[in-house]
Short mmCIF file of C-alpha atoms in Angstrom, two decimals:
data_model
loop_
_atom_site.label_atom_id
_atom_site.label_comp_id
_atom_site.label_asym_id
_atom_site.label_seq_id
_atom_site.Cartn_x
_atom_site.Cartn_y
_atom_site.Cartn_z
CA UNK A 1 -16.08 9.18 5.65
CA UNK A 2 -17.15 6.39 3.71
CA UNK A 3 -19.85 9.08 1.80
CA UNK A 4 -19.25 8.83 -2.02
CA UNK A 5 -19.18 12.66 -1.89
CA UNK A 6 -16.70 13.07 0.44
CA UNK A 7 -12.91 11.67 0.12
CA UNK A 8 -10.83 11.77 2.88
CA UNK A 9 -7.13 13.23 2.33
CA UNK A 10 -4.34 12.32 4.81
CA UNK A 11 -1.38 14.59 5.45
CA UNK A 12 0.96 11.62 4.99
CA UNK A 13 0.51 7.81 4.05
CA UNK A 14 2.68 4.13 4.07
CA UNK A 15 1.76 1.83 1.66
CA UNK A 16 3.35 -1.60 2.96
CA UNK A 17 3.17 -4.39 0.35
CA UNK A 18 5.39 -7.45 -0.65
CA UNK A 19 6.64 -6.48 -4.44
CA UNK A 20 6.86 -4.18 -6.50
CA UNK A 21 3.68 -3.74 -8.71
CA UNK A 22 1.33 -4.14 -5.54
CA UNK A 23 1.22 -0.21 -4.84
CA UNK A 24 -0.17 -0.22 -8.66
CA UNK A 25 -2.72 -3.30 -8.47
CA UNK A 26 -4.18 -2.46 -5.22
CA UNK A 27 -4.41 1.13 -4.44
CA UNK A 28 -2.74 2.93 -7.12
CA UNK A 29 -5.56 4.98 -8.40
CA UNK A 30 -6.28 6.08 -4.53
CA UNK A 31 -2.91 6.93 -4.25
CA UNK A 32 -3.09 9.00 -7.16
CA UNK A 33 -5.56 11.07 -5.83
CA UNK A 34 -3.85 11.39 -2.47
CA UNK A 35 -1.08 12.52 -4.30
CA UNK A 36 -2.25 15.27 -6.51
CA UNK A 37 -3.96 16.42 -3.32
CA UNK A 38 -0.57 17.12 -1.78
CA UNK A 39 -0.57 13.69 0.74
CA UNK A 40 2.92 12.75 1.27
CA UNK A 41 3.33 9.04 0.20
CA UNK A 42 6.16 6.19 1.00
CA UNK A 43 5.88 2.66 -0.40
CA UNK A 44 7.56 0.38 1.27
CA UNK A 45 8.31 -2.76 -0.44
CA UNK A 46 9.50 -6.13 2.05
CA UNK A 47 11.27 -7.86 -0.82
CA UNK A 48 12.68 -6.25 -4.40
CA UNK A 49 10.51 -9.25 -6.47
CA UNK A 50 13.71 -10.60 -7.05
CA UNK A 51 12.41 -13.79 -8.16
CA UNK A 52 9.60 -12.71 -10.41
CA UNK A 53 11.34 -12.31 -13.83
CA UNK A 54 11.54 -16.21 -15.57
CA UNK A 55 13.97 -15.43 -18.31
CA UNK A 56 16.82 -17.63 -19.16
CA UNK A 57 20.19 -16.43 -17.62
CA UNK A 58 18.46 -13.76 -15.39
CA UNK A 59 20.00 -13.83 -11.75
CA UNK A 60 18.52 -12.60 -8.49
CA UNK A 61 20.46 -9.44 -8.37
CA UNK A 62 20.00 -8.01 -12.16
CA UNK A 63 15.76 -9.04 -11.23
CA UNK A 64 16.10 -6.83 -8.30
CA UNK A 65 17.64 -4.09 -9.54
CA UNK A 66 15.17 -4.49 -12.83
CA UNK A 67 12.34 -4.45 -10.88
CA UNK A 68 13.55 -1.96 -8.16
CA UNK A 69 13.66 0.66 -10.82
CA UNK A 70 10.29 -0.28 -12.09
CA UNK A 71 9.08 0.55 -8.96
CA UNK A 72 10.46 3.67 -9.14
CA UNK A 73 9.28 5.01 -12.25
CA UNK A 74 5.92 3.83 -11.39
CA UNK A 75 5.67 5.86 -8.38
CA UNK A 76 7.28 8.68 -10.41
CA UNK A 77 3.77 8.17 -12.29
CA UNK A 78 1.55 8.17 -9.61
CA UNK A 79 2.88 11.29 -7.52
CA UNK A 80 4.62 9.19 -4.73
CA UNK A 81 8.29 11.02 -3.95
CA UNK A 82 9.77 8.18 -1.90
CA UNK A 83 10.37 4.41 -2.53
CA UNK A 84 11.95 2.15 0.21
CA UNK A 85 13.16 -1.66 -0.28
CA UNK A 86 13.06 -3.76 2.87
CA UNK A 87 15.23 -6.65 1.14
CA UNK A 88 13.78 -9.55 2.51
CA UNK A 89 13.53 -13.26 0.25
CA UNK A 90 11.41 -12.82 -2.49
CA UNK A 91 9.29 -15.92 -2.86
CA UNK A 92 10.11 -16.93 1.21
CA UNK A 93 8.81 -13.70 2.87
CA UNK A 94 8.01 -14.28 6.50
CA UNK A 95 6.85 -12.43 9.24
CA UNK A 96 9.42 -12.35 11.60
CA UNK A 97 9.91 -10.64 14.63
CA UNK A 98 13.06 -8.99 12.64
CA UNK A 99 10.66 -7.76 9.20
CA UNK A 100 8.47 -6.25 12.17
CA UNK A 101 11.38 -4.19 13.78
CA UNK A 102 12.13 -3.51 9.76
CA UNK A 103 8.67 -1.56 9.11
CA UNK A 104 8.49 0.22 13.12
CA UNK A 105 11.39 1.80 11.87
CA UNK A 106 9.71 2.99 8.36
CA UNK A 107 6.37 3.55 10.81
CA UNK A 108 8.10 5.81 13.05
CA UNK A 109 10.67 7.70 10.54
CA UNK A 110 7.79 8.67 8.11
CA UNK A 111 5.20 9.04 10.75
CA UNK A 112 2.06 8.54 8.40
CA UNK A 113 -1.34 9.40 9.39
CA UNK A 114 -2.79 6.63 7.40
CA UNK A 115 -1.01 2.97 6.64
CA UNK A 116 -2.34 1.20 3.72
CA UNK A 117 -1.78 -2.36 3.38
CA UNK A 118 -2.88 -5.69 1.98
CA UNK A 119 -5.63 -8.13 3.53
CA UNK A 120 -3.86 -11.26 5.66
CA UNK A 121 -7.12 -13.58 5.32
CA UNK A 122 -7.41 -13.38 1.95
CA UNK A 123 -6.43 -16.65 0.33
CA UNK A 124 -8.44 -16.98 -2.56
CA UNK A 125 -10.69 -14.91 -4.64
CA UNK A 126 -12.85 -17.15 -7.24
CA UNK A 127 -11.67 -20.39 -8.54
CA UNK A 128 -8.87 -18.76 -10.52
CA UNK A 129 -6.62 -17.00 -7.91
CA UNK A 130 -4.90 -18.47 -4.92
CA UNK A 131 -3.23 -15.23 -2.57
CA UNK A 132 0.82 -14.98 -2.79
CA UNK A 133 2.10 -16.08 0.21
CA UNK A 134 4.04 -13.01 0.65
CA UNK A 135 1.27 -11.02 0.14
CA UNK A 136 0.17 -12.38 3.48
CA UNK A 137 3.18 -12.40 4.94
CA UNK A 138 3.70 -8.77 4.21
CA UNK A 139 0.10 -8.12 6.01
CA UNK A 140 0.57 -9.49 8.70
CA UNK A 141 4.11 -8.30 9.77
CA UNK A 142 2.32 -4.62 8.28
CA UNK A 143 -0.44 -4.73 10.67
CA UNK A 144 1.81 -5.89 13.36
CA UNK A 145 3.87 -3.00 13.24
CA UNK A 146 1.51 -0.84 13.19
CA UNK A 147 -0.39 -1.70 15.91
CA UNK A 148 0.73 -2.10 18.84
CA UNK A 149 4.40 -1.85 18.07
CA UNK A 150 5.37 0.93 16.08
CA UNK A 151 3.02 2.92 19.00
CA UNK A 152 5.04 1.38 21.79
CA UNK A 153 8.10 3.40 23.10
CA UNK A 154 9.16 1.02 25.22
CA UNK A 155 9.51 -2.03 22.48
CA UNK A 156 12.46 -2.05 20.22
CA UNK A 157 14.00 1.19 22.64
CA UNK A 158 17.33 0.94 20.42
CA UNK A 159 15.07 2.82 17.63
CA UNK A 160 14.47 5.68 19.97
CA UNK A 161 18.41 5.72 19.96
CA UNK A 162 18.39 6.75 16.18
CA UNK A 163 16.19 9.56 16.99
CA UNK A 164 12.94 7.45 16.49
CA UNK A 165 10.45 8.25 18.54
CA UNK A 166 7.38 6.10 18.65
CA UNK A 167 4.06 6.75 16.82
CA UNK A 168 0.20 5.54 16.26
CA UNK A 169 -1.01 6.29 12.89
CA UNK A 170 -4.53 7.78 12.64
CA UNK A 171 -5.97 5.17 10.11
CA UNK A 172 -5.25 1.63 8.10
CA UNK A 173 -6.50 1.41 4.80
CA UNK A 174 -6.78 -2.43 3.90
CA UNK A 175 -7.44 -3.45 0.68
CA UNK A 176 -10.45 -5.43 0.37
CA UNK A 177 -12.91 -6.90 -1.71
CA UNK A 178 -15.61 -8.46 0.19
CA UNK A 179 -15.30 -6.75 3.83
CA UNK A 180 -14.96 -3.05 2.14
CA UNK A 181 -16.62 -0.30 3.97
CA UNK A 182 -15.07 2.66 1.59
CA UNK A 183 -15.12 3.10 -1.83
CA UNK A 184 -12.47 5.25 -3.32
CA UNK A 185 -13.31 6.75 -6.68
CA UNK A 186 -10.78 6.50 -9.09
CA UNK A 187 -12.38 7.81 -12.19
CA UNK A 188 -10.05 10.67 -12.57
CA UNK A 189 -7.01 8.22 -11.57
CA UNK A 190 -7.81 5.47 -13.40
CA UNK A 191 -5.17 5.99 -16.36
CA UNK A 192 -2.71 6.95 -13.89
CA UNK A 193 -2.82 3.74 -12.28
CA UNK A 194 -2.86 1.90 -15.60
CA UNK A 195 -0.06 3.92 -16.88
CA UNK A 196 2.13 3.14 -13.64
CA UNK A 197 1.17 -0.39 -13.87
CA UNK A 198 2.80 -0.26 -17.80
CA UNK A 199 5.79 0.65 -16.03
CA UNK A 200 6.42 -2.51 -14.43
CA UNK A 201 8.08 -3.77 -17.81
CA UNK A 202 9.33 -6.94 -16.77
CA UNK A 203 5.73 -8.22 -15.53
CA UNK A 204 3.38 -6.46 -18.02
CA UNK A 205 5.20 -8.01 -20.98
CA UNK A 206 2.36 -8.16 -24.01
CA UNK A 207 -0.14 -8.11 -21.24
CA UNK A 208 -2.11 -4.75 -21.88
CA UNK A 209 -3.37 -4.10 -18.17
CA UNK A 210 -5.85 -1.45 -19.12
CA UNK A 211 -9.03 -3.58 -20.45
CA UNK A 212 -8.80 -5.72 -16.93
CA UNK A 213 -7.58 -3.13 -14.61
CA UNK A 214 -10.84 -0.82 -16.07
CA UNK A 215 -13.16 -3.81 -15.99
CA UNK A 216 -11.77 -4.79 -11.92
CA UNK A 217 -12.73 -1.05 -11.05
CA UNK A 218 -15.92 -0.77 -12.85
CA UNK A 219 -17.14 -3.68 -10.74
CA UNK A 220 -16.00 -2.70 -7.51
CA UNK A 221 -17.96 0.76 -8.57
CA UNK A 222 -21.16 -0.96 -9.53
CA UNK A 223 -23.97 0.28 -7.12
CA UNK A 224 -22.09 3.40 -5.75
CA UNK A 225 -22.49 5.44 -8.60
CA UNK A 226 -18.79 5.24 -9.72
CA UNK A 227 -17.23 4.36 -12.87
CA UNK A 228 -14.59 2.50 -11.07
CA UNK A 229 -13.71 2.52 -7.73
CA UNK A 230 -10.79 1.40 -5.60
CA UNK A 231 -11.82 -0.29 -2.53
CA UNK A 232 -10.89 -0.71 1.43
CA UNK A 233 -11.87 -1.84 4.97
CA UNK A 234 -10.75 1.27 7.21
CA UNK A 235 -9.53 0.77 10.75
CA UNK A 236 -9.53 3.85 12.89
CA UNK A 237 -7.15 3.85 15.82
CA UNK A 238 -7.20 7.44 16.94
CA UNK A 239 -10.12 9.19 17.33
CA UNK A 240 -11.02 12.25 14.95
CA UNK A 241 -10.95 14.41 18.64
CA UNK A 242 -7.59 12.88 19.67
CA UNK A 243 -6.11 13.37 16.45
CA UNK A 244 -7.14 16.79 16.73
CA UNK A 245 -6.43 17.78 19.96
CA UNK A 246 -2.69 15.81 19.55
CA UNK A 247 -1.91 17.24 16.00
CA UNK A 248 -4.01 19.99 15.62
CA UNK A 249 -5.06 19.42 12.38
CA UNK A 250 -8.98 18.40 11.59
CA UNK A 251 -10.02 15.82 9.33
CA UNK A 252 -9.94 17.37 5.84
CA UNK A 253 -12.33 16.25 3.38
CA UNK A 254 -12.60 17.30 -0.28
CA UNK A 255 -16.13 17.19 -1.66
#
C-alpha cells in the first residue's frame, strides 16, 4: 500500500482534528484526492477555534461562527460534503471521557473505513514550533475512540439506543513526519489544498500559504520521486481478508 504507484482509496473517511484549518494543513491535499475519487469524507472538528481570531472587540461567539464557516467553505474546496463541530473549549481542549463518547458517536454514525487524525507524541518539530496542546488533546481522545471504544457494543450502550450500532474502522491515517510509512502524492492536489487553506480568512490574513505549503510538500516528497507529498503512519486494524469477507468489498487501489 505504501507503493508510490499505488494509492489506496477508502469508501468513506473521518478526519478528527482540534480547529478548523487542521483538515487543510495536514491532510488536505490527500483528502482531495480521496475526494475526487468518490471517498465519502466528514471532518470533525472538537472545538470551533473560537479563540483564534486576536482582533479588538471580537467575542467568542462571532470567532466561532467566523471560523465555523471558514471551515465550511474550505471543505466546499476540497470535495468534503459534511462538516461537524464538537464544541468543546478552544484553547482548554481535553480528553475527557465525555469528548470520547462525543467522537464514538461521529465513529459509529459515519462508519468510516479509514480515520485520519493528528500525532499525540508530537511536541515539537525543530526549534521553531512547539505542538498545540489541543492538537494533542484531540489525538488522543481520536485514537481513543477509535480503538477500542467506538468497536465496543457494550461501552456507552445508550448510543446503541439512538440506532448506533458499534463499529471498527479498517485503517488510521496519522499524520506524521518522522515515523511515516506512506507517502501520499499530492501533486495534482496541491492547489486545492492551498486554495482551501486561503479560505480560512481570519488566520491566513497577508500570509500567502502557497510558497510554504509547496516548499513543506516538496520536502516530505524528496527521495520518493514526488513533487510534494502528504505524509502518514498507517495503522491497520482489520485485516484486508476480514474486511473483505465482513464488507465485501476488496481493497481498491488506483495506479
Amino acid at each position: 500500500m505504501s507503493s508510490q504507484n499505488s494509492f489506496f482509496i477508502p469508501e468513506s473517511a473521518i478526519v478528527i482534528v482540534a480547529h478548523p484549518d487542521d483538515p487543510e494543513f495536514s491532510c488536505g491535499g490527500t483528502m482531495a484526492r480521496w475526494a475526487k475519487a468518490g471517498t465519502r469524507i466528514c471532518y470533525v472538528l472538537c472545538t470551533s477555534g473560537d479563540v483564534g481570531i486576536a482582533e479588538p472587540n471580537m467575542t467568542r461567539e462571532k470567532a466561532a461562527q467566523i471560523r465555523e464557516e471558514e471551515q465550511r467553505q474550505a471543505a466546499k474546496i476540497t470535495g468534503v460534503k459534511e462538516t461537524v463541530f464538537l464544541g468543546e473549549p478552544d484553547g482548554m481542549l481535553q480528553p475527557t471521557m465525555e469528548l470520547r463518547k462525543k467522537i464514538v458517536r461521529e465513529i459509529r454514525r459515519f462508519r468510516p473505513e479509514v480515520v485520519v487524525t493528528g500525532d499525540p507524541t508530537r511536541v515539537w518539530s525543530g526549534n521553531s514550533y512547539i505542538n498545540h496542546p489541543d492538537h494533542r488533546a484531540a489525538s488522543i481522545a481520536a485514537l481513543d475512540a477509535t480503538f477500542p471504544a467506538a468497536g465496543q457494543p457494550n461501552l456507552f450502550e445508550e448510543l446503541a439506543k439512538e440506532g448506533l450500532q458499534a463499529h471498527k474502522p479498517r485503517k488510521v491515517y496519522v499524520t506524521s513526519w518522522e515515523q511515516a510509512d506512506l507517502f501520499v502524492n499530492i501533486e495534482e492536489t496541491i492547489d486545492i489544498k492551498v486554495a482551501a487553506l486561503r479560505a480560512h480568512k481570519s488566520q491566513m490574513k497577508d500570509w500567502d500559504p502557497e510558497p510554504r505549503i509547496k516548499e513543506w510538500a516538496s520536502t516530505r516528497g524528496e527521495g520518493k520521486e514526488m513533487a510534494y507529498a502528504e505524509t502518514f503512519r498507517v495503522i491497520t486494524l482489520v485485516s484486508d481478508e476480514q474486511w473483505e469477507k465482513t464488507n465485501g468489498r476488496v481493497l481498491p487501489l488506483e495506479e
